[in-house]
mmCIF file of C-alpha atoms and ligand atoms in Angstrom:
data_model
loop_
_atom_site.group_PDB
_atom_site.id
_atom_site.type_symbol
_atom_site.label_atom_id
_atom_site.label_comp_id
_atom_site.label_asym_id
_atom_site.label_seq_id
_atom_site.Cartn_x
_atom_site.Cartn_y
_atom_site.Cartn_z
ATOM 1 C CA MET A 691 128.904 55.967 -6.176
ATOM 2 C CA GLU A 692 126.377 55.648 -8.895
ATOM 3 C CA GLU A 693 127.022 52.821 -11.287
ATOM 4 C CA TRP A 694 126.613 53.295 -14.970
ATOM 5 C CA ARG A 695 126.079 50.489 -17.361
ATOM 6 C CA PHE A 696 128.356 52.094 -19.791
ATOM 7 C CA ALA A 697 131.930 53.158 -19.349
ATOM 8 C CA ILE A 698 132.813 56.620 -20.448
ATOM 9 C CA GLN A 699 136.293 56.387 -21.728
ATOM 10 C CA ILE A 700 137.988 59.693 -21.825
ATOM 11 C CA ALA A 701 140.693 59.427 -24.405
ATOM 12 C CA ALA A 702 142.572 62.506 -23.355
ATOM 13 C CA PHE A 703 144.472 64.757 -25.639
ATOM 14 C CA SER A 704 147.682 62.932 -24.848
ATOM 15 C CA GLY A 705 146.603 60.202 -27.190
ATOM 16 C CA ARG A 706 147.381 57.612 -24.557
ATOM 17 C CA GLY A 707 143.840 57.201 -23.332
ATOM 18 C CA ASP A 708 141.876 54.010 -23.617
ATOM 19 C CA PRO A 709 140.528 53.236 -27.024
ATOM 20 C CA THR A 710 137.096 54.611 -27.537
ATOM 21 C CA PRO A 711 134.478 52.311 -28.983
ATOM 22 C CA ILE A 712 131.944 54.071 -31.062
ATOM 23 C CA ALA A 713 129.261 52.824 -33.363
ATOM 24 C CA GLU A 714 129.694 52.455 -37.048
ATOM 25 C CA THR A 715 126.743 52.086 -39.311
ATOM 26 C CA GLU A 716 126.221 52.090 -43.003
ATOM 27 C CA LYS A 717 123.793 55.001 -42.704
ATOM 28 C CA PRO A 718 124.785 57.768 -45.109
ATOM 29 C CA LEU A 719 125.681 61.086 -43.596
ATOM 30 C CA PRO A 720 123.720 64.168 -44.595
ATOM 31 C CA ALA A 721 125.443 65.799 -47.541
ATOM 32 C CA ALA A 722 126.262 68.880 -45.503
ATOM 33 C CA VAL A 723 128.159 66.909 -42.877
ATOM 34 C CA LYS A 724 131.541 65.681 -43.948
ATOM 35 C CA ASP A 725 132.782 62.543 -42.299
ATOM 36 C CA ASN A 726 136.543 62.866 -42.022
ATOM 37 C CA ARG A 727 137.193 59.661 -40.149
ATOM 38 C CA ASP A 728 138.600 57.768 -43.126
ATOM 39 C CA LYS A 729 140.966 60.632 -43.756
ATOM 40 C CA LEU A 730 142.075 60.675 -40.117
ATOM 41 C CA LEU A 731 142.777 56.955 -40.147
ATOM 42 C CA GLU A 732 144.725 57.297 -43.378
ATOM 43 C CA ARG A 733 146.694 60.136 -41.836
ATOM 44 C CA ALA A 734 147.507 57.994 -38.795
ATOM 45 C CA MET A 735 148.891 55.249 -41.012
ATOM 46 C CA SER A 736 150.763 57.716 -43.174
ATOM 47 C CA ARG A 737 152.310 59.272 -40.076
ATOM 48 C CA HIS A 738 153.872 55.883 -39.389
ATOM 49 C CA GLN A 739 154.926 55.412 -43.006
ATOM 50 C CA TYR A 740 152.442 52.534 -43.232
ATOM 51 C CA SER A 741 154.753 50.481 -41.066
ATOM 52 C CA GLY A 742 153.462 47.223 -39.655
ATOM 53 C CA ASP A 743 155.199 48.136 -36.402
ATOM 54 C CA ALA A 744 152.515 50.756 -35.867
ATOM 55 C CA LEU A 745 149.707 48.206 -35.982
ATOM 56 C CA ILE A 746 148.520 48.622 -32.394
ATOM 57 C CA GLU A 747 148.584 52.389 -32.610
ATOM 58 C CA VAL A 748 146.658 52.301 -35.886
ATOM 59 C CA LEU A 749 144.105 49.907 -34.399
ATOM 60 C CA HIS A 750 143.684 52.282 -31.476
ATOM 61 C CA THR A 751 143.018 55.133 -33.862
ATOM 62 C CA ALA A 752 140.538 53.088 -35.883
ATOM 63 C CA GLN A 753 138.681 51.954 -32.802
ATOM 64 C CA GLU A 754 138.540 55.469 -31.484
ATOM 65 C CA LEU A 755 137.203 56.787 -34.760
ATOM 66 C CA TYR A 756 134.720 54.048 -35.590
ATOM 67 C CA GLY A 757 133.924 52.473 -32.267
ATOM 68 C CA PHE A 758 134.833 48.975 -33.200
ATOM 69 C CA LEU A 759 137.001 47.137 -35.633
ATOM 70 C CA SER A 760 134.848 45.686 -38.355
ATOM 71 C CA PRO A 761 136.211 42.905 -40.574
ATOM 72 C CA GLU A 762 136.354 45.332 -43.489
ATOM 73 C CA ARG A 763 138.278 47.851 -41.434
ATOM 74 C CA LEU A 764 140.762 45.206 -40.318
ATOM 75 C CA LYS A 765 141.248 44.090 -43.906
ATOM 76 C CA THR A 766 141.903 47.641 -45.008
ATOM 77 C CA ILE A 767 144.447 48.151 -42.242
ATOM 78 C CA ALA A 768 146.149 44.868 -43.099
ATOM 79 C CA ARG A 769 146.399 45.851 -46.739
ATOM 80 C CA LYS A 770 147.713 49.334 -46.036
ATOM 81 C CA LEU A 771 150.262 48.155 -43.485
ATOM 82 C CA ARG A 772 151.190 45.197 -45.693
ATOM 83 C CA LEU A 773 150.468 42.686 -42.959
ATOM 84 C CA PRO A 774 148.699 39.333 -43.172
ATOM 85 C CA PRO A 775 145.012 39.814 -42.272
ATOM 86 C CA SER A 776 145.328 36.910 -39.835
ATOM 87 C CA ARG A 777 147.952 38.811 -37.867
ATOM 88 C CA VAL A 778 145.845 41.954 -37.724
ATOM 89 C CA LEU A 779 142.817 39.991 -36.580
ATOM 90 C CA GLY A 780 144.960 38.127 -34.062
ATOM 91 C CA VAL A 781 146.189 41.351 -32.480
ATOM 92 C CA ALA A 782 142.737 42.952 -32.536
ATOM 93 C CA SER A 783 141.138 39.981 -30.837
ATOM 94 C CA PHE A 784 143.943 39.435 -28.319
ATOM 95 C CA TYR A 785 143.711 42.780 -26.553
ATOM 96 C CA HIS A 786 140.570 43.294 -24.530
ATOM 97 C CA PHE A 787 140.491 46.994 -25.266
ATOM 98 C CA PHE A 788 139.739 46.362 -28.917
ATOM 99 C CA SER A 789 136.167 45.590 -29.822
ATOM 100 C CA LEU A 790 135.254 43.621 -32.923
ATOM 101 C CA GLU A 791 131.601 44.511 -32.796
ATOM 102 C CA PRO A 792 129.524 47.496 -31.715
ATOM 103 C CA LYS A 793 128.409 47.693 -28.117
ATOM 104 C CA GLY A 794 124.873 48.523 -27.156
ATOM 105 C CA GLU A 795 121.822 49.029 -29.318
ATOM 106 C CA HIS A 796 122.655 52.696 -29.778
ATOM 107 C CA THR A 797 125.926 54.479 -29.361
ATOM 108 C CA MET A 798 126.666 58.095 -28.649
ATOM 109 C CA VAL A 799 130.191 59.352 -28.938
ATOM 110 C CA VAL A 800 130.964 62.798 -27.659
ATOM 111 C CA CYS A 801 134.040 64.394 -29.178
ATOM 112 C CA LEU A 802 136.232 65.863 -26.478
ATOM 113 C CA GLY A 803 138.854 67.266 -28.794
ATOM 114 C CA THR A 804 139.865 70.846 -28.117
ATOM 115 C CA ALA A 805 137.304 72.576 -30.344
ATOM 116 C CA CYS A 806 134.433 70.489 -29.036
ATOM 117 C CA TYR A 807 135.610 70.749 -25.461
ATOM 118 C CA VAL A 808 135.735 74.528 -25.694
ATOM 119 C CA ALA A 809 132.296 74.532 -27.303
ATOM 120 C CA GLY A 810 130.770 72.746 -24.337
ATOM 121 C CA ALA A 811 131.145 69.034 -24.997
ATOM 122 C CA LEU A 812 131.493 68.264 -21.303
ATOM 123 C CA GLY A 813 127.950 69.487 -20.776
ATOM 124 C CA LEU A 814 126.818 66.943 -23.352
ATOM 125 C CA VAL A 815 128.626 64.188 -21.474
ATOM 126 C CA GLU A 816 126.751 65.246 -18.346
ATOM 127 C CA VAL A 817 123.429 64.973 -20.176
ATOM 128 C CA LEU A 818 124.322 61.485 -21.335
ATOM 129 C CA GLN A 819 125.480 60.475 -17.866
ATOM 130 C CA ARG A 820 122.187 61.640 -16.468
ATOM 131 C CA ARG A 821 119.985 60.060 -19.121
ATOM 132 C CA CYS A 822 121.842 56.888 -20.039
ATOM 133 C CA GLY A 823 122.391 55.134 -16.763
ATOM 134 C CA ALA A 824 121.874 51.516 -15.824
ATOM 135 C CA GLY A 825 119.488 49.723 -18.130
ATOM 136 C CA SER A 826 119.867 52.216 -20.935
ATOM 137 C CA LYS A 827 120.263 50.823 -24.418
ATOM 138 C CA VAL A 828 122.583 53.689 -25.249
ATOM 139 C CA SER A 829 126.287 53.144 -24.925
ATOM 140 C CA VAL A 830 128.204 56.357 -24.320
ATOM 141 C CA GLN A 831 131.812 57.018 -25.146
ATOM 142 C CA THR A 832 134.081 59.895 -25.812
ATOM 143 C CA ALA A 833 136.723 60.402 -28.441
ATOM 144 C CA ARG A 834 139.512 62.725 -29.346
ATOM 145 C CA CYS A 835 139.018 64.973 -32.345
ATOM 146 C CA ILE A 836 136.934 63.246 -34.990
ATOM 147 C CA GLY A 837 138.034 65.651 -37.690
ATOM 148 C CA SER A 838 134.918 67.780 -37.832
ATOM 149 C CA CYS A 839 135.989 70.701 -35.685
ATOM 150 C CA GLY A 840 133.903 73.147 -37.704
ATOM 151 C CA LEU A 841 130.850 71.330 -36.369
ATOM 152 C CA ALA A 842 131.829 71.623 -32.708
ATOM 153 C CA PRO A 843 130.567 70.385 -30.455
ATOM 154 C CA ALA A 844 130.111 67.208 -32.442
ATOM 155 C CA VAL A 845 128.544 63.926 -31.418
ATOM 156 C CA ILE A 846 128.422 60.718 -33.404
ATOM 157 C CA ALA A 847 125.037 59.089 -32.908
ATOM 158 C CA ASP A 848 124.887 55.580 -34.330
ATOM 159 C CA GLY A 849 127.537 56.487 -36.852
ATOM 160 C CA LYS A 850 125.938 59.758 -37.902
ATOM 161 C CA ILE A 851 127.694 63.006 -37.082
ATOM 162 C CA LEU A 852 125.520 65.522 -35.271
ATOM 163 C CA ALA A 853 126.763 69.088 -35.612
ATOM 164 C CA ARG A 854 126.767 71.941 -33.110
ATOM 165 C CA VAL A 855 124.988 69.817 -30.582
ATOM 166 C CA THR A 856 123.292 71.481 -27.664
ATOM 167 C CA LYS A 857 122.010 69.896 -24.490
ATOM 168 C CA ALA A 858 118.489 70.351 -25.848
ATOM 169 C CA SER A 859 119.200 68.837 -29.258
ATOM 170 C CA LEU A 860 121.000 65.933 -27.634
ATOM 171 C CA GLY A 861 118.023 65.383 -25.362
ATOM 172 C CA ALA A 862 115.758 65.387 -28.406
ATOM 173 C CA GLU A 863 117.977 62.817 -30.098
ATOM 174 C CA LEU A 864 117.808 60.613 -27.013
ATOM 175 C CA ASP A 865 114.023 60.963 -27.017
ATOM 176 C CA ARG A 866 113.964 59.987 -30.675
ATOM 177 C CA ILE A 867 115.902 56.754 -30.218
ATOM 178 C CA GLY A 868 114.000 55.946 -27.065
HETATM 179 S S1 FES B 1658 137.617 68.716 -31.667
HETATM 180 FE FE1 FES B 1658 135.738 67.723 -32.000
HETATM 181 S S2 FES B 1658 135.773 67.382 -34.087
HETATM 182 FE FE2 FES B 1658 137.711 68.256 -33.767
#
């Protein structure tokens, strides 16, 4: 079996999949592309009435949305769930499936939520599997819905949402980042 340097983590629609590390950058998104990830994380916390008991689930959601748990993100979660930051950091660093820093030089996250799946996201995963094998500096992951279904199929490339991605446009993006 071919070995890939990266692990594609399919976080299935059940919500019980592995957390999905994706890159987060400070790069601004194009004005036309709305990044709903903050809203989705807020919704996840709200769904649990901002209870500290939901910490692990909220961390899972944050990791899936942003790819890793930055110090700022952990602080925000601690504040919203009214938990000591040290406890949040302790939990995030204890479990191996949480990542406190981005993996790989570049990260591509393919949304496999329903809208993106129907729009052909699996084909994009195949392109990435083919192009980003061993030695690639691109880390590839998948995520559940990233809240931009109108842009399906959507891919987050180094923190920037790419809309209505085709195999060709994804290939061009891979060419661009080398
Ligand atoms: S299903 Fe992909 S953004 Fe919602």
